[in-house]
Amino acid sequence: MGNNQSQETPLSNEEISECVKTSHFDEDEIKKLHKKFKIIAESQIRDGIINMGEFQQALGVESRGFAERLFNAFDKDKTMTLEFKEFVHSLSAMCPKANLDEKARFIFNVYDNNKSGDISRDELREILQYSLAENKSVHLSQQQIDQVIHNTFSKCDADGSGGVTLQEFLKAVNQNPSIVNCVSLNYEVLMSD
């Protein structure tokens, strides 16, 4: 857990080096991300870590459910808070330099809300509804959403299990890379001073 001291402590050279080695960011980008992280972490509670409310506010996401899905994918240790390394590693998986496999694995974790190892029809329906709530220019009826889900499972659920496994999802993404475009962040905002 974070404490008040952590928000004022600059990153050590070792921490910077570790983040550079384990992400797609260079040293300058890590320093910029650390500044952004501190701003976000202090926006509601001055504790040096990011909570769900701070995360949602920073992303500018209206849908609490969608923000929770993203937050849960970022929160690797399931503490309901984000520490800097979790923040960097998750952003790295979504950045333009990440390969298709990294992006797909991250997106799979956003979809697989109950962490069962597959994406159910209900999980897909929920994420579609959250996405549609965020995108005011796209309007789909319940019947159209049902058709999207049916088509997705027809193409992706190769073994007919009723769920899309990680391997099935990876195969689908390799056949149609635009699938990973459903979740993105504005990096210009994160990297600006």
Short mmCIF file of C-alpha atoms in Angstrom, two decimals:
data_model
loop_
_atom_site.label_atom_id
_atom_site.label_comp_id
_atom_site.label_asym_id
_atom_site.label_seq_id
_atom_site.Cartn_x
_atom_site.Cartn_y
_atom_site.Cartn_z
CA MET A 1 0.00 0.00 0.00
CA GLY A 2 1.09 3.55 -0.62
CA ASN A 3 1.76 6.20 1.97
CA ASN A 4 2.29 9.95 2.03
CA GLN A 5 6.06 9.55 1.83
CA SER A 6 5.90 7.64 -1.49
CA GLN A 7 4.32 10.55 -3.37
CA GLU A 8 7.26 12.86 -2.65
CA THR A 9 10.05 10.36 -3.28
CA PRO A 10 11.48 10.60 -6.80
CA LEU A 11 12.14 7.41 -8.71
CA SER A 12 15.56 5.91 -8.06
CA ASN A 13 17.87 5.09 -10.96
CA GLU A 14 17.23 1.39 -10.24
CA GLU A 15 13.45 1.87 -10.42
CA ILE A 16 13.78 3.79 -13.68
CA SER A 17 16.06 1.10 -15.13
CA GLU A 18 13.68 -1.67 -14.09
CA CYS A 19 10.70 0.12 -15.66
CA VAL A 20 12.66 0.72 -18.89
CA LYS A 21 13.69 -2.97 -19.04
CA THR A 22 10.17 -4.27 -18.42
CA SER A 23 8.20 -1.85 -20.60
CA HIS A 24 8.21 -0.17 -24.00
CA PHE A 25 9.06 3.22 -22.48
CA ASP A 26 12.41 4.95 -22.43
CA GLU A 27 13.86 6.81 -19.45
CA ASP A 28 12.30 10.18 -20.34
CA GLU A 29 8.89 8.58 -20.86
CA ILE A 30 9.13 6.80 -17.49
CA LYS A 31 9.90 10.12 -15.79
CA LYS A 32 6.93 11.79 -17.54
CA LEU A 33 4.66 8.90 -16.61
CA HIS A 34 5.82 9.16 -13.01
CA LYS A 35 4.88 12.85 -12.93
CA LYS A 36 1.44 12.04 -14.37
CA PHE A 37 1.07 9.16 -11.94
CA LYS A 38 1.75 11.46 -8.98
CA ILE A 39 -0.77 14.02 -10.23
CA ILE A 40 -3.44 11.35 -10.63
CA ALA A 41 -2.56 9.72 -7.29
CA GLU A 42 -2.96 13.04 -5.47
CA SER A 43 -6.14 14.16 -7.24
CA GLN A 44 -8.57 12.80 -4.62
CA ILE A 45 -6.58 11.18 -1.82
CA ARG A 46 -2.96 12.15 -1.19
CA ASP A 47 -1.62 8.64 -0.67
CA GLY A 48 0.79 8.08 -3.56
CA ILE A 49 -1.35 5.38 -5.21
CA ILE A 50 -4.23 5.54 -7.65
CA ASN A 51 -7.67 4.42 -6.54
CA MET A 52 -10.65 3.65 -8.76
CA GLY A 53 -12.12 7.16 -8.56
CA GLU A 54 -8.82 8.83 -9.45
CA PHE A 55 -8.36 6.39 -12.33
CA GLN A 56 -11.81 7.02 -13.76
CA GLN A 57 -11.43 10.79 -13.44
CA ALA A 58 -7.98 10.76 -15.08
CA LEU A 59 -9.22 8.73 -18.04
CA GLY A 60 -12.31 10.87 -18.43
CA VAL A 61 -14.44 7.73 -18.70
CA GLU A 62 -18.13 8.30 -17.97
CA SER A 63 -19.10 4.66 -17.50
CA ARG A 64 -18.13 3.45 -14.02
CA GLY A 65 -18.44 -0.15 -15.23
CA PHE A 66 -16.05 0.38 -18.14
CA ALA A 67 -13.58 2.21 -15.89
CA GLU A 68 -13.77 -0.68 -13.39
CA ARG A 69 -13.01 -3.20 -16.13
CA LEU A 70 -9.94 -1.23 -17.20
CA PHE A 71 -8.87 -0.65 -13.60
CA ASN A 72 -9.13 -4.38 -12.83
CA ALA A 73 -6.90 -5.16 -15.81
CA PHE A 74 -4.32 -2.62 -14.55
CA ASP A 75 -4.53 -3.85 -10.93
CA LYS A 76 -2.33 -6.95 -11.26
CA ASP A 77 -1.98 -7.59 -7.50
CA LYS A 78 -5.75 -7.06 -6.88
CA THR A 79 -5.27 -4.52 -4.06
CA MET A 80 -7.90 -2.15 -5.51
CA THR A 81 -5.12 0.43 -5.94
CA LEU A 82 -2.50 1.03 -8.59
CA GLU A 83 1.14 1.46 -7.77
CA PHE A 84 3.49 3.02 -10.28
CA LYS A 85 4.90 -0.24 -11.68
CA GLU A 86 1.40 -1.61 -12.35
CA PHE A 87 0.54 1.65 -14.07
CA VAL A 88 3.64 1.50 -16.30
CA HIS A 89 3.31 -2.17 -17.21
CA SER A 90 -0.35 -1.89 -18.14
CA LEU A 91 0.19 1.26 -20.18
CA SER A 92 3.09 -0.48 -21.90
CA ALA A 93 0.79 -3.30 -23.02
CA MET A 94 -1.53 -0.73 -24.60
CA CYS A 95 1.03 1.65 -26.11
CA PRO A 96 1.72 1.88 -29.85
CA LYS A 97 5.06 0.07 -29.38
CA ALA A 98 3.40 -3.03 -27.87
CA ASN A 99 3.06 -6.00 -30.18
CA LEU A 100 -0.28 -7.49 -31.12
CA ASP A 101 0.06 -10.39 -28.65
CA GLU A 102 0.68 -8.02 -25.69
CA LYS A 103 -2.29 -5.86 -26.63
CA ALA A 104 -4.53 -8.88 -27.11
CA ARG A 105 -3.60 -10.35 -23.71
CA PHE A 106 -4.36 -7.04 -22.00
CA ILE A 107 -7.71 -6.67 -23.81
CA PHE A 108 -8.60 -10.26 -22.93
CA ASN A 109 -8.13 -9.37 -19.25
CA VAL A 110 -10.45 -6.38 -19.68
CA TYR A 111 -13.13 -8.66 -21.18
CA ASP A 112 -12.65 -11.66 -18.83
CA ASN A 113 -14.07 -9.84 -15.82
CA ASN A 114 -14.52 -12.88 -13.58
CA LYS A 115 -11.03 -14.19 -14.50
CA SER A 116 -12.44 -17.60 -15.47
CA GLY A 117 -10.05 -17.97 -18.39
CA ASP A 118 -12.65 -17.32 -21.05
CA ILE A 119 -14.94 -14.55 -22.22
CA SER A 120 -18.62 -15.38 -21.79
CA ARG A 121 -21.47 -13.96 -23.84
CA ASP A 122 -22.54 -11.91 -20.81
CA GLU A 123 -19.05 -10.46 -20.36
CA LEU A 124 -18.94 -9.50 -24.04
CA ARG A 125 -22.44 -8.00 -23.85
CA GLU A 126 -21.46 -5.94 -20.81
CA ILE A 127 -18.29 -4.54 -22.37
CA LEU A 128 -20.16 -3.73 -25.59
CA GLN A 129 -22.80 -1.84 -23.62
CA TYR A 130 -20.12 0.08 -21.70
CA SER A 131 -18.32 0.92 -24.94
CA LEU A 132 -21.52 2.08 -26.59
CA ALA A 133 -22.33 4.27 -23.59
CA GLU A 134 -18.93 5.96 -24.01
CA ASN A 135 -19.26 6.39 -27.79
CA LYS A 136 -22.26 8.65 -28.30
CA SER A 137 -21.98 8.50 -32.11
CA VAL A 138 -22.75 4.75 -32.33
CA HIS A 139 -26.22 3.50 -31.48
CA LEU A 140 -27.09 -0.20 -31.58
CA SER A 141 -30.38 -1.79 -30.64
CA GLN A 142 -30.47 -4.78 -28.31
CA GLN A 143 -31.11 -6.97 -31.36
CA GLN A 144 -28.00 -5.56 -33.10
CA ILE A 145 -25.91 -6.15 -29.96
CA ASP A 146 -27.21 -9.73 -29.83
CA GLN A 147 -26.20 -10.17 -33.50
CA VAL A 148 -22.68 -8.82 -32.81
CA ILE A 149 -22.32 -11.28 -29.92
CA HIS A 150 -23.65 -14.17 -32.03
CA ASN A 151 -21.27 -13.32 -34.90
CA THR A 152 -18.33 -12.94 -32.53
CA PHE A 153 -18.92 -16.32 -30.92
CA SER A 154 -19.53 -17.98 -34.29
CA LYS A 155 -16.09 -16.79 -35.43
CA CYS A 156 -14.11 -17.04 -32.20
CA ASP A 157 -15.48 -19.93 -30.11
CA ALA A 158 -13.80 -22.61 -32.21
CA ASP A 159 -14.39 -25.45 -29.75
CA GLY A 160 -18.05 -24.53 -29.17
CA SER A 161 -17.56 -24.33 -25.40
CA GLY A 162 -19.71 -21.23 -25.01
CA GLY A 163 -16.72 -19.11 -24.03
CA VAL A 164 -13.81 -17.57 -25.92
CA THR A 165 -10.51 -18.74 -24.43
CA LEU A 166 -7.31 -16.73 -24.53
CA GLN A 167 -5.96 -18.93 -27.34
CA GLU A 168 -9.15 -18.46 -29.38
CA PHE A 169 -9.00 -14.71 -28.72
CA LEU A 170 -5.34 -14.52 -29.78
CA LYS A 171 -6.17 -16.38 -33.00
CA ALA A 172 -9.08 -14.01 -33.70
CA VAL A 173 -6.88 -10.96 -33.08
CA ASN A 174 -4.20 -12.28 -35.43
CA GLN A 175 -6.87 -12.72 -38.11
CA ASN A 176 -8.41 -9.29 -37.39
CA PRO A 177 -6.00 -6.95 -35.55
CA SER A 178 -8.60 -4.18 -35.33
CA ILE A 179 -10.16 -6.12 -32.42
CA VAL A 180 -7.56 -4.60 -30.09
CA ASN A 181 -8.56 -1.06 -31.07
CA CYS A 182 -11.57 -1.26 -28.76
CA VAL A 183 -9.48 -0.11 -25.81
CA SER A 184 -7.04 2.75 -26.25
CA LEU A 185 -5.62 5.67 -24.32
CA ASN A 186 -4.57 9.12 -25.42
CA TYR A 187 -0.77 8.93 -25.08
CA GLU A 188 -0.24 12.54 -26.05
CA VAL A 189 -2.04 13.56 -22.85
CA LEU A 190 0.00 11.14 -20.74
CA MET A 191 3.32 12.20 -22.23
CA SER A 192 2.72 15.96 -22.21
CA ASP A 193 4.40 18.11 -19.59
#
